[in-house]
Structures are given as structure tokens and as C-alpha cells.
Coordinates of C-alpha atoms in Angstrom, one line a residue:
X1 CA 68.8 -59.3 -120.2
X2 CA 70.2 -55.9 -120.5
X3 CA 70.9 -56.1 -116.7
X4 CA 72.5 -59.5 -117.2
X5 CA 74.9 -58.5 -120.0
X6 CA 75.8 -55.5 -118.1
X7 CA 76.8 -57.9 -115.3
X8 CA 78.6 -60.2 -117.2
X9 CA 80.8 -57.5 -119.0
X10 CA 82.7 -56.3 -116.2
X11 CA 83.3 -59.5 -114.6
X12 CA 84.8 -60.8 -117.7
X13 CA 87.0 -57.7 -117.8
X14 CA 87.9 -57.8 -114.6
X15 CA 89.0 -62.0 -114.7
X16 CA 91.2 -61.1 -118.0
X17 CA 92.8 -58.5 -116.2
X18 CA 93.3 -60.6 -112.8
X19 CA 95.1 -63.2 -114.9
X20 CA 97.1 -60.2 -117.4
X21 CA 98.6 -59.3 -113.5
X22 CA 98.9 -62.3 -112.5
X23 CA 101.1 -63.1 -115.6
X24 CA 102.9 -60.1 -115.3
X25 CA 103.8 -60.6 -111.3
X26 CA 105.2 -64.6 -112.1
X27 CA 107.4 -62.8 -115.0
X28 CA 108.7 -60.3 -112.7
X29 CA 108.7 -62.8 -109.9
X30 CA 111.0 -65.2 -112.4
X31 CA 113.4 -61.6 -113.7
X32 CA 113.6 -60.8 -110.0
X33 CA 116.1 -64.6 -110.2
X34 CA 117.0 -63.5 -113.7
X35 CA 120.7 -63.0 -112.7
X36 CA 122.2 -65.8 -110.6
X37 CA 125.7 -65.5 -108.9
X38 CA 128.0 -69.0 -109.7
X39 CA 131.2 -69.0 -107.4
X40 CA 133.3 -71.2 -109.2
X41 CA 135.8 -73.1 -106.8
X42 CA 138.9 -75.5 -106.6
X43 CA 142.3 -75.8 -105.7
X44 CA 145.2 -74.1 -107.6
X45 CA 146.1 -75.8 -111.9
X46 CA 142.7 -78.0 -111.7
X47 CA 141.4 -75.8 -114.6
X48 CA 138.9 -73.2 -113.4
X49 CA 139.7 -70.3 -115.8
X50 CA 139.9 -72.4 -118.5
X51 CA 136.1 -72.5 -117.5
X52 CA 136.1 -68.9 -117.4
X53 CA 137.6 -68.1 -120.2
X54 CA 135.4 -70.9 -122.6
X55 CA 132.5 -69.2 -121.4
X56 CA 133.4 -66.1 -122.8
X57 CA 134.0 -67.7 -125.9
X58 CA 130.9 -69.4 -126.3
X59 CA 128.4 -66.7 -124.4
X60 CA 130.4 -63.6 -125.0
X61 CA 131.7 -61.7 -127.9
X62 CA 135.3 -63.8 -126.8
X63 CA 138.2 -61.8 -127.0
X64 CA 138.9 -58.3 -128.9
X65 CA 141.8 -58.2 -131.1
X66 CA 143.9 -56.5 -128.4
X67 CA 143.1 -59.1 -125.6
X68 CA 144.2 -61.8 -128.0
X69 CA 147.8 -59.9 -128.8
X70 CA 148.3 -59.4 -125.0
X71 CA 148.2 -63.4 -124.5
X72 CA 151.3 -63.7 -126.8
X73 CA 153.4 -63.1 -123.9
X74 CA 151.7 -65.6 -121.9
X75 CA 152.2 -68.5 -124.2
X76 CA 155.3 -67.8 -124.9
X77 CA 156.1 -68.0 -121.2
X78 CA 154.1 -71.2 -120.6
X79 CA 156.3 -72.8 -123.5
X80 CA 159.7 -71.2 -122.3
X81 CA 159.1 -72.2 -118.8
X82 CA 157.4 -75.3 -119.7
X83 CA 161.3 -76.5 -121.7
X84 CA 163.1 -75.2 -118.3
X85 CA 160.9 -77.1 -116.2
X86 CA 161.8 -80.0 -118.1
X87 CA 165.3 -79.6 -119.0
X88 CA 166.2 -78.6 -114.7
X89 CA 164.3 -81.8 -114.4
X90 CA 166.6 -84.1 -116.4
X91 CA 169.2 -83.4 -113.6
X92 CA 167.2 -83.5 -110.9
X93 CA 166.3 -87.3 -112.1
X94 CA 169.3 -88.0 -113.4
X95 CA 167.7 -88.5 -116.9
X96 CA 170.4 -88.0 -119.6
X97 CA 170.1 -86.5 -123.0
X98 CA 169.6 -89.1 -126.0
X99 CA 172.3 -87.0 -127.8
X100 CA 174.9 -86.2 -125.2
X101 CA 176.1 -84.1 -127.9
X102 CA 173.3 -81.4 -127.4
X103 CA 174.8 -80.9 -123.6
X104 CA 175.5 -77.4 -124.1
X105 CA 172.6 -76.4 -126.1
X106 CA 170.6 -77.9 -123.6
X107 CA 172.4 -75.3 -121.1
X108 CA 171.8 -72.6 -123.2
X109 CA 168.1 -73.0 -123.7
X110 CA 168.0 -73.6 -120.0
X111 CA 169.2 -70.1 -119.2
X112 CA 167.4 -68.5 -121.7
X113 CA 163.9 -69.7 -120.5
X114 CA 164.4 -69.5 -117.1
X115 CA 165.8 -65.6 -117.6
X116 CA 163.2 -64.7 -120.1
X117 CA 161.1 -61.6 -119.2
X118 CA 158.6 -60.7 -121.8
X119 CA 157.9 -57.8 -120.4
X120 CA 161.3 -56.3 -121.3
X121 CA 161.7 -57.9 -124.0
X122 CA 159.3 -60.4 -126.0
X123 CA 161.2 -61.4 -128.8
X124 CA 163.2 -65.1 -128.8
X125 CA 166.3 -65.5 -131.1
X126 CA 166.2 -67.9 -133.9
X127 CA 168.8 -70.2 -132.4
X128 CA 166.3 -70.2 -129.0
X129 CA 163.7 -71.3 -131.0
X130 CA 165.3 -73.7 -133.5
X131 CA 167.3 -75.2 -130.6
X132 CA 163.9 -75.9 -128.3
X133 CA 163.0 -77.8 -131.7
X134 CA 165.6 -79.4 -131.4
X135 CA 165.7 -80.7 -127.9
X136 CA 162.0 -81.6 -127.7
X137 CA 163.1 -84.2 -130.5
X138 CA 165.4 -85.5 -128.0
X139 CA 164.7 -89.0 -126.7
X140 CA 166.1 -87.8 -123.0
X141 CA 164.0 -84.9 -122.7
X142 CA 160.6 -86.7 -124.4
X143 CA 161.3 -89.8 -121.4
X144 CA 161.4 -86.6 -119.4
X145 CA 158.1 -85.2 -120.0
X146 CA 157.0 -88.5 -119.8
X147 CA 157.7 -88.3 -116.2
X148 CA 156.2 -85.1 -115.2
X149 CA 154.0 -86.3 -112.2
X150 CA 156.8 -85.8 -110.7
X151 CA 157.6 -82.3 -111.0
X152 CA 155.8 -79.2 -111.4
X153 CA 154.5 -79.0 -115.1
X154 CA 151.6 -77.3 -116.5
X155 CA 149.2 -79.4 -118.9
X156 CA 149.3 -77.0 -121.7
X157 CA 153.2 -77.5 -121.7
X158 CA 153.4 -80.2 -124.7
X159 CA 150.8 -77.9 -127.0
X160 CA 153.2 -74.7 -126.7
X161 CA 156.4 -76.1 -127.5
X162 CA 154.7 -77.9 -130.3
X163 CA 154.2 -74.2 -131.4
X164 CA 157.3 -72.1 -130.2
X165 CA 158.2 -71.1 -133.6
X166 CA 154.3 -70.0 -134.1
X167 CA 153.9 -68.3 -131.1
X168 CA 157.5 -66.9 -130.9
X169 CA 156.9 -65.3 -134.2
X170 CA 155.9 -61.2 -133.5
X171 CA 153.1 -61.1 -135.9
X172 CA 151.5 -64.2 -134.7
X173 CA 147.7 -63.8 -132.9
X174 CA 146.8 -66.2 -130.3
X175 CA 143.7 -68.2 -131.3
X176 CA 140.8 -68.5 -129.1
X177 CA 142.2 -72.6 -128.1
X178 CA 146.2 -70.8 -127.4
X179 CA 144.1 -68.5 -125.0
X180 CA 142.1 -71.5 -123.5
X181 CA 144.5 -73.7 -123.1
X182 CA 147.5 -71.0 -121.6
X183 CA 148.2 -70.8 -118.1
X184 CA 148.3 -67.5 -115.8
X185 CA 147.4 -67.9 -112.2
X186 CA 144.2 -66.2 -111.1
X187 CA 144.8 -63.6 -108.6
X188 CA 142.1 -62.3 -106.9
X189 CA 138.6 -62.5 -107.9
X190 CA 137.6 -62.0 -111.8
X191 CA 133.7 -61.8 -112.6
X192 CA 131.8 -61.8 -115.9
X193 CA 128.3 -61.8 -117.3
X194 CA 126.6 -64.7 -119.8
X195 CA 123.2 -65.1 -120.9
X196 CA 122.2 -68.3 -121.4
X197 CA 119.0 -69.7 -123.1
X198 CA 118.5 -73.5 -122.1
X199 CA 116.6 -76.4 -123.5
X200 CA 113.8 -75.4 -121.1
X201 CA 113.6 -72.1 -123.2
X202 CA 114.5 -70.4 -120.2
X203 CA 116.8 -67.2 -120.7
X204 CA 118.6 -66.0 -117.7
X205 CA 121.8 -64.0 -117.0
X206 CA 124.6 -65.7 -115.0
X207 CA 127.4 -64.0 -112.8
X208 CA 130.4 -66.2 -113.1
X209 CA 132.6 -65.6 -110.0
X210 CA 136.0 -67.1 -110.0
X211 CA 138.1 -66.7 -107.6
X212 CA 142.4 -68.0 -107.2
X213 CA 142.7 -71.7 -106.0
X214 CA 146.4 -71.3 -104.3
X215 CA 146.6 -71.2 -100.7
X216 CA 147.5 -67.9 -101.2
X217 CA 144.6 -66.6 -102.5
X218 CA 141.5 -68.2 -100.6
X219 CA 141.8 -65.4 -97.6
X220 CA 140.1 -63.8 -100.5
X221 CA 137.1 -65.9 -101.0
X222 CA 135.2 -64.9 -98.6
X223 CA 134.3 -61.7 -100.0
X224 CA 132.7 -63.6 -102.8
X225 CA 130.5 -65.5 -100.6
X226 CA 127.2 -63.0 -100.5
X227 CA 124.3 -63.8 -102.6
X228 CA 125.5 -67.0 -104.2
X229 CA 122.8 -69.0 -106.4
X230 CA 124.9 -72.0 -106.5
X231 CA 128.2 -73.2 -106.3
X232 CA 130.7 -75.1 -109.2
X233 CA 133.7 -76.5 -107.7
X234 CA 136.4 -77.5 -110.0
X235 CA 138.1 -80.4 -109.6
X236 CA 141.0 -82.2 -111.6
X237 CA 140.6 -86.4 -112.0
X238 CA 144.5 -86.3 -113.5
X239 CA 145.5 -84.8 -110.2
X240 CA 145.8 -88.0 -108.0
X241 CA 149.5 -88.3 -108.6
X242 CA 150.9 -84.5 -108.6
X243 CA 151.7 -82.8 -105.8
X244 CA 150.9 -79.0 -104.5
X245 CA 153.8 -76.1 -106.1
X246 CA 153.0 -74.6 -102.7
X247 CA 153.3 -77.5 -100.9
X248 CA 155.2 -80.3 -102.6
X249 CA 154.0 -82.7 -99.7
X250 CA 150.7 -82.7 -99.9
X251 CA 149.0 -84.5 -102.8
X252 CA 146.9 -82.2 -105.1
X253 CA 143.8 -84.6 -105.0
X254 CA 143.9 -84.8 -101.0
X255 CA 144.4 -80.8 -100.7
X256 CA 141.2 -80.6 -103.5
X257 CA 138.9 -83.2 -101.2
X258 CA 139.9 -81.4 -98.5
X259 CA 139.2 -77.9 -99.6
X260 CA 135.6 -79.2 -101.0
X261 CA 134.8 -80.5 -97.8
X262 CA 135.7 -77.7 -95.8
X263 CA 134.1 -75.1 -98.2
X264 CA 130.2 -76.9 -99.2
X265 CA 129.9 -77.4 -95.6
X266 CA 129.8 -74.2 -94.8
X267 CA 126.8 -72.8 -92.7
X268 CA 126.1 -70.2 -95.8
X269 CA 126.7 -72.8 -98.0
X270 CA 124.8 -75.7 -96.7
X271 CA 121.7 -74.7 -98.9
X272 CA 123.5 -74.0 -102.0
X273 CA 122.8 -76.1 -105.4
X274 CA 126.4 -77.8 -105.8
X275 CA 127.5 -78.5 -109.1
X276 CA 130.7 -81.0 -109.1
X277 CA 133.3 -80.5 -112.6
X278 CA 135.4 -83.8 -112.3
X279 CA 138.1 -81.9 -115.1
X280 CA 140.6 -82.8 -117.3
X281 CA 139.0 -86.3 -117.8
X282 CA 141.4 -86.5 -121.1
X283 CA 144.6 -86.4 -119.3
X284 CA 143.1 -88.6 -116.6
X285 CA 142.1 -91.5 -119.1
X286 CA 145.9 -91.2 -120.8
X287 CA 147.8 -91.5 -117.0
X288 CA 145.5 -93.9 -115.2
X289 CA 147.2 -97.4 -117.2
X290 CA 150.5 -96.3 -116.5
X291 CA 150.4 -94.7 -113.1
X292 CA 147.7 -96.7 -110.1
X293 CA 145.0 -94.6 -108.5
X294 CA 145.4 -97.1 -105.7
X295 CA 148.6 -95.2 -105.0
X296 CA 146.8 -92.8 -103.6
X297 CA 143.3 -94.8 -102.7
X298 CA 144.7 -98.5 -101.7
X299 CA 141.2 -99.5 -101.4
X300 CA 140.3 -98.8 -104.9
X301 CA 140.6 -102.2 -106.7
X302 CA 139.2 -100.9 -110.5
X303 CA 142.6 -101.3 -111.6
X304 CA 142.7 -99.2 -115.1
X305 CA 139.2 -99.3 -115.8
X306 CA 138.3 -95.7 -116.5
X307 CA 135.0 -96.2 -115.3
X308 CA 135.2 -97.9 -112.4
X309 CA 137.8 -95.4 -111.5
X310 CA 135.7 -92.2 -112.6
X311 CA 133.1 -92.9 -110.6
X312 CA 135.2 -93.9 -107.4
X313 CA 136.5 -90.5 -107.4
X314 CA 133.1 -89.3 -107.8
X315 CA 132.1 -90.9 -104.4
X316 CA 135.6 -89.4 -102.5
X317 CA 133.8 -86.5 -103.0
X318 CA 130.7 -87.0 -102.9
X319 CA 130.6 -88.8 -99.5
X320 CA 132.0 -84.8 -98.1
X321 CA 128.7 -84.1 -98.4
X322 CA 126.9 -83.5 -95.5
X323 CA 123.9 -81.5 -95.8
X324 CA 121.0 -84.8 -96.3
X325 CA 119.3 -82.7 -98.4
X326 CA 121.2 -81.3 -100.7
X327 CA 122.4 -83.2 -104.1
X328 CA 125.8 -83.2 -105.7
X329 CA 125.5 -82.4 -109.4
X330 CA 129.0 -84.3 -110.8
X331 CA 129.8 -84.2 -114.5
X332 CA 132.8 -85.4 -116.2
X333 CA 134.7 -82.5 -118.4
X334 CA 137.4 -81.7 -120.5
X335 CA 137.4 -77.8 -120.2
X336 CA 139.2 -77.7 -123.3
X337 CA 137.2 -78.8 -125.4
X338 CA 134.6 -76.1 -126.3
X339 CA 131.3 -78.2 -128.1
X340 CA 131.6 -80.3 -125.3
X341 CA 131.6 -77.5 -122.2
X342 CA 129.3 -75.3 -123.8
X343 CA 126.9 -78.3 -124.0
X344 CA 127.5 -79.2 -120.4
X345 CA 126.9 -75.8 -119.2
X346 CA 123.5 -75.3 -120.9
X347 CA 122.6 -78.6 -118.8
X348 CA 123.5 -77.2 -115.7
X349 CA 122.1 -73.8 -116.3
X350 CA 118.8 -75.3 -116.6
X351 CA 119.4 -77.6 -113.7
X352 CA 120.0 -74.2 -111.7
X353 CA 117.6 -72.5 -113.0
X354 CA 114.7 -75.4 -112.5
X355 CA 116.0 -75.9 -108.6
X356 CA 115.4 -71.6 -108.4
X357 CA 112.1 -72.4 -109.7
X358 CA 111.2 -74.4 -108.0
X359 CA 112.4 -72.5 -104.4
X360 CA 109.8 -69.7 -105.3
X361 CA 106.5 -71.8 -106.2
X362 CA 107.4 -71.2 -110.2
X363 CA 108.0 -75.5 -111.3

């Protein structure tokens, strides 16, 4: 009996300790994918550091004090060009003033926005500011910015002006949505670090890779290509009726298609999780009544239905595809809108993170 116990014992021992290692090596086995590398893709304006800069607001400690004073300048650039833009577009369209009596001011604020340099020197008059009121009560210039598919306008255009006397004022801090929603091209590659716990109770640290979507800059993207977990390419639905800055005869949807297609199929790539943001789904639903997708797709008959016309633009890209075995990921987003990305990228986290999983014998 004595003999028996003695036999038992160890083996006992030794089976809790074969399973204790065995524990430990599929927990270092998981840490070893513990940080994943996201490139995050997509033509120039379609909204990719908005991403960027949302997930540091929801998964970082956001923006220091200083970060957030810095972006004053930018804001008050993106509302200063945003009136030019407008206002050098009235002539260009022959679109008169409502108040032909505001003619001058009109030239005034014109000059002023296009010379501004906040570098040199921030500050904005009173009469700048109290004018650009003014103007954007104008009938003229509001039929104007109604018309901006058809010049180069940035999206956040409307929500700055709304606030130049806010943002022009010296003591005012950009909140975390002025910083969202302002526009600075990307230049180069900009990295950061989030930790993510998703519904699958599955913690892991994600490198988000973002790199400039101008022509300009994507000579650049290939040094961003090593050791990519998956990729997210941006993409904006509202696009379908702009045209490139760069190029202003090319449409902006075409270039995007384009680019997706020449970029997932990739040899390096081929294998990749893909992970489609169909962006600025707000903006899309407001244009699609009022200006035809089958302008730029005559075979799309869904008229105005935003459904029938979300989901067709789904399959442009989706049909680019041509690795069998790989699955496009596509999700609708507003990157503006904070509850609603943050809830979007916990989803795809744990998509990611249950595909990596599964690769190594772990799901």
C-alpha cells in the first residue's frame, strides 16, 4: 500500500506540473502576439487620423494640456482657409453675394485668410472675425458651401467657422472633438500604442501605423510594410463626387478603389486580415438625395436609398479582392463620432485577435 501511495504521489505531482507548464507556454505563446502592428491605409481627406487621433482619446490618456493649445493654430487655419476657399469660389462659379453691399468686406476677409500665417502671428482682428460672421450669414456664400463638391473643401469647414470667434479668442483650449474633427495632412508615418480589452476578455496591445494618403506620401509606405498583423484601409462613402487636390481629374472614390486594389493585393499582403472603414457615412447619407451615385457608377440603380447604396459601394470594393481566401471585414463609420468608433474598434480588435488565434492552434 505504502509502495502504491509512493507511486501515486509523484505521478500526481508530476501531471499538475505538466499542465502548470503547459498553461504557462499557451500564455507566453498568446503574449508572444500580444502586440499586433495595424497599418492603417487610404487615400488623402477620407479621414484616417481622425482614426488616429480618437483612438488616443478613447485608449490613451488623449491629449496633454500643451498638445491641446498647439491645435489652436490649426483650427484656426482650417476655419480661415475654409471662408477663402469659399469666398475664391463664389467667383470662380459665378455665385454672387445675397448682399452685394458686403462686396468689399468679402475682399477683405478674402485676403486676410488666404495671407494668414499663424506662425507669425496667431491673433485675428475683431473686424476679421465679426466680418466672417457676417458673411457666413450671407445667402451667396451659404448657396456656396452648398456646392462644395465642386471645389476643394475640407469637412470640418462648416464646424470652425461656426466657432471663429471661440477659437479665434487667445485664451480659448481646443476640446478633444475641435482636435478630432481639424484637419492637418499627415506627413510621413506617425505610430502609437493602445491596449485594448475586448468582449472576449482578451487584453492585447495594438501598434497603430498610419501613414500619409497623398500621392505624395505613399513612396513612404513601404517602410511600414514589415510585420503587419492586419491591415485597416480607410475609405470615404461621401467621396464619390469630389475630386483629388492633387489631381483635380481624377475622382477621389476611383483613386481610393484603385489604391485598395493595388495595395491588399500585394504578395506581402495577400495573407493579411483586412479590415474595410467605409467613413464618413454621415456626410454620405446628407449628399446622396441631392447629388446621384450613378454619376459615378451608371449601373447603380438604388437611386437615394442609403442602403441599397451603402452596400453597393461595399461590393466596388470588395470585388478588388483577390486572395479566395481571405475575408473583407467592412464596417460603416463616422470617425467623428467617438461612442460609436470606440465601440467599432473593440469589435475589430477581437475579430483580429480571434483570426491570430486561431493561426497558432490557440481558438
Amino acid at each position: 500500500m505504502g509502495c502504491l501511495l509512493s507511486c501515486l504521489g509523484p505521478k500526481t505531482a508530476d501531471e499538475k506540473n505538466s499542465k502548470l507548464i503547459d498553461k504557462q507556454l499557451e500564455q507566453l505563446k498568446y503574449e508572444s502576439l500580444s502586440t499586433r502592428n495595424l497599418l492603417l491605409l487610404g487615400a488623402g481627406e477620407c479621414g484616417k487620423s481622425t482614426v488616429v487621433k480618437q483612438m488616443r482619446v478613447i485608449y490613451t490618456k488623449g491629449f496633454s494640456t500643451e498638445e491641446q493649445k498647439s491645435y489652436l493654430k490649426v483650427c484656426r487655419d482650417n476655419a480661415l482657409k475654409s471662408i477663402a476657399s469659399i469666398l475664391q469660389a463664389m467667383r470662380t462659379l459665378s455665385i454672387p453675394l445675397g448682399n452685394p453691399s458686403l462686396e468689399a468686406l468679402s475682399d477683405n476677409i478674402r485676403e486676410f485668410a488666404l495671407d494668414y500665417d499663424g506662425e507669425k502671428d496667431p491673433s485675428v482682428p475683431e473686424d476679421i472675425i465679426s466680418g466672417i460672421e457676417t458673411l457666413w450669414q450671407d445667402e451667396g456664400v451659404q448657396a456656396c458651401y452648398r456646392r462644395s463638391n465642386e471645389y476643394q473643401l475640407v469637412d470640418c469647414a462648416k464646424y470652425f467657422i461656426d466657432k471663429i470667434r471661440d477659437i479665434c479668442d487667445p485664451k480659448y483650449v481646443p476640446t478633444n472633438d475641435d482636435i478630432i474633427r481639424s484637419r492637418q495632412q499627415t506627413q510621413g508615418i506617425v505610430e502609437i500604442l493602445i491596449n485594448i480589452r475586448t468582449e472576449s476578455k482578451k487584453s492585447a496591445t495594438f501598434k497603430i501605423i498610419d501613414v500619409g494618403g497623398q500621392r505624395s506620401q505613399r513612396k513612404k509606405w513601404i517602410h511600414a510594410f514589415e510585420d503587419i498583423t492586419a491591415i485597416i484601409y480607410v475609405a470615404a462613402l461621401s467621396d464619390y463626387d469630389l475630386v483629388l487636390a492633387e489631381h483635380e481629374a481624377t475622382n477621389r472614390m476611383t483613386e481610393s478603389l484603385n489604391l485598395f486594389a493595388s495595395t491588399i493585393n500585394l504578395k506581402c499582403f495577400k495573407e493579411k486580415n483586412l479590415v474595410l472603414f467605409l467613413n464618413k457615412m454621415d456626410l454620405f447619407k446628407e449628399k446622396l438625395p441631392i447629388s446621384p451615385l450613378s454619376k459615378l457608377f451608371p449601373d447603380y440603380t438604388g437611386g437615394d436609398n442609403y442602403d441599397k447604396a451603402v452596400e453597393y459601394i461595399a461590393l466596388q470594393f470588395r470585388s478588388k479582392n483577390q486572395s479566395p481566401t481571405r475575408k473583407v471585414y467592412v464596417h460603416f463609420t463616422c470617425a467623428t463620432d467617438t461612442n460609436a468608433l470606440k465601440f467599432l474598434i473593440d469589435t475589430v480588435a477581437d475579430t483580429i485577435i480571434q483570426a491570430n488565434l486561431k493561426e497558432v492552434g490557440l481558438a
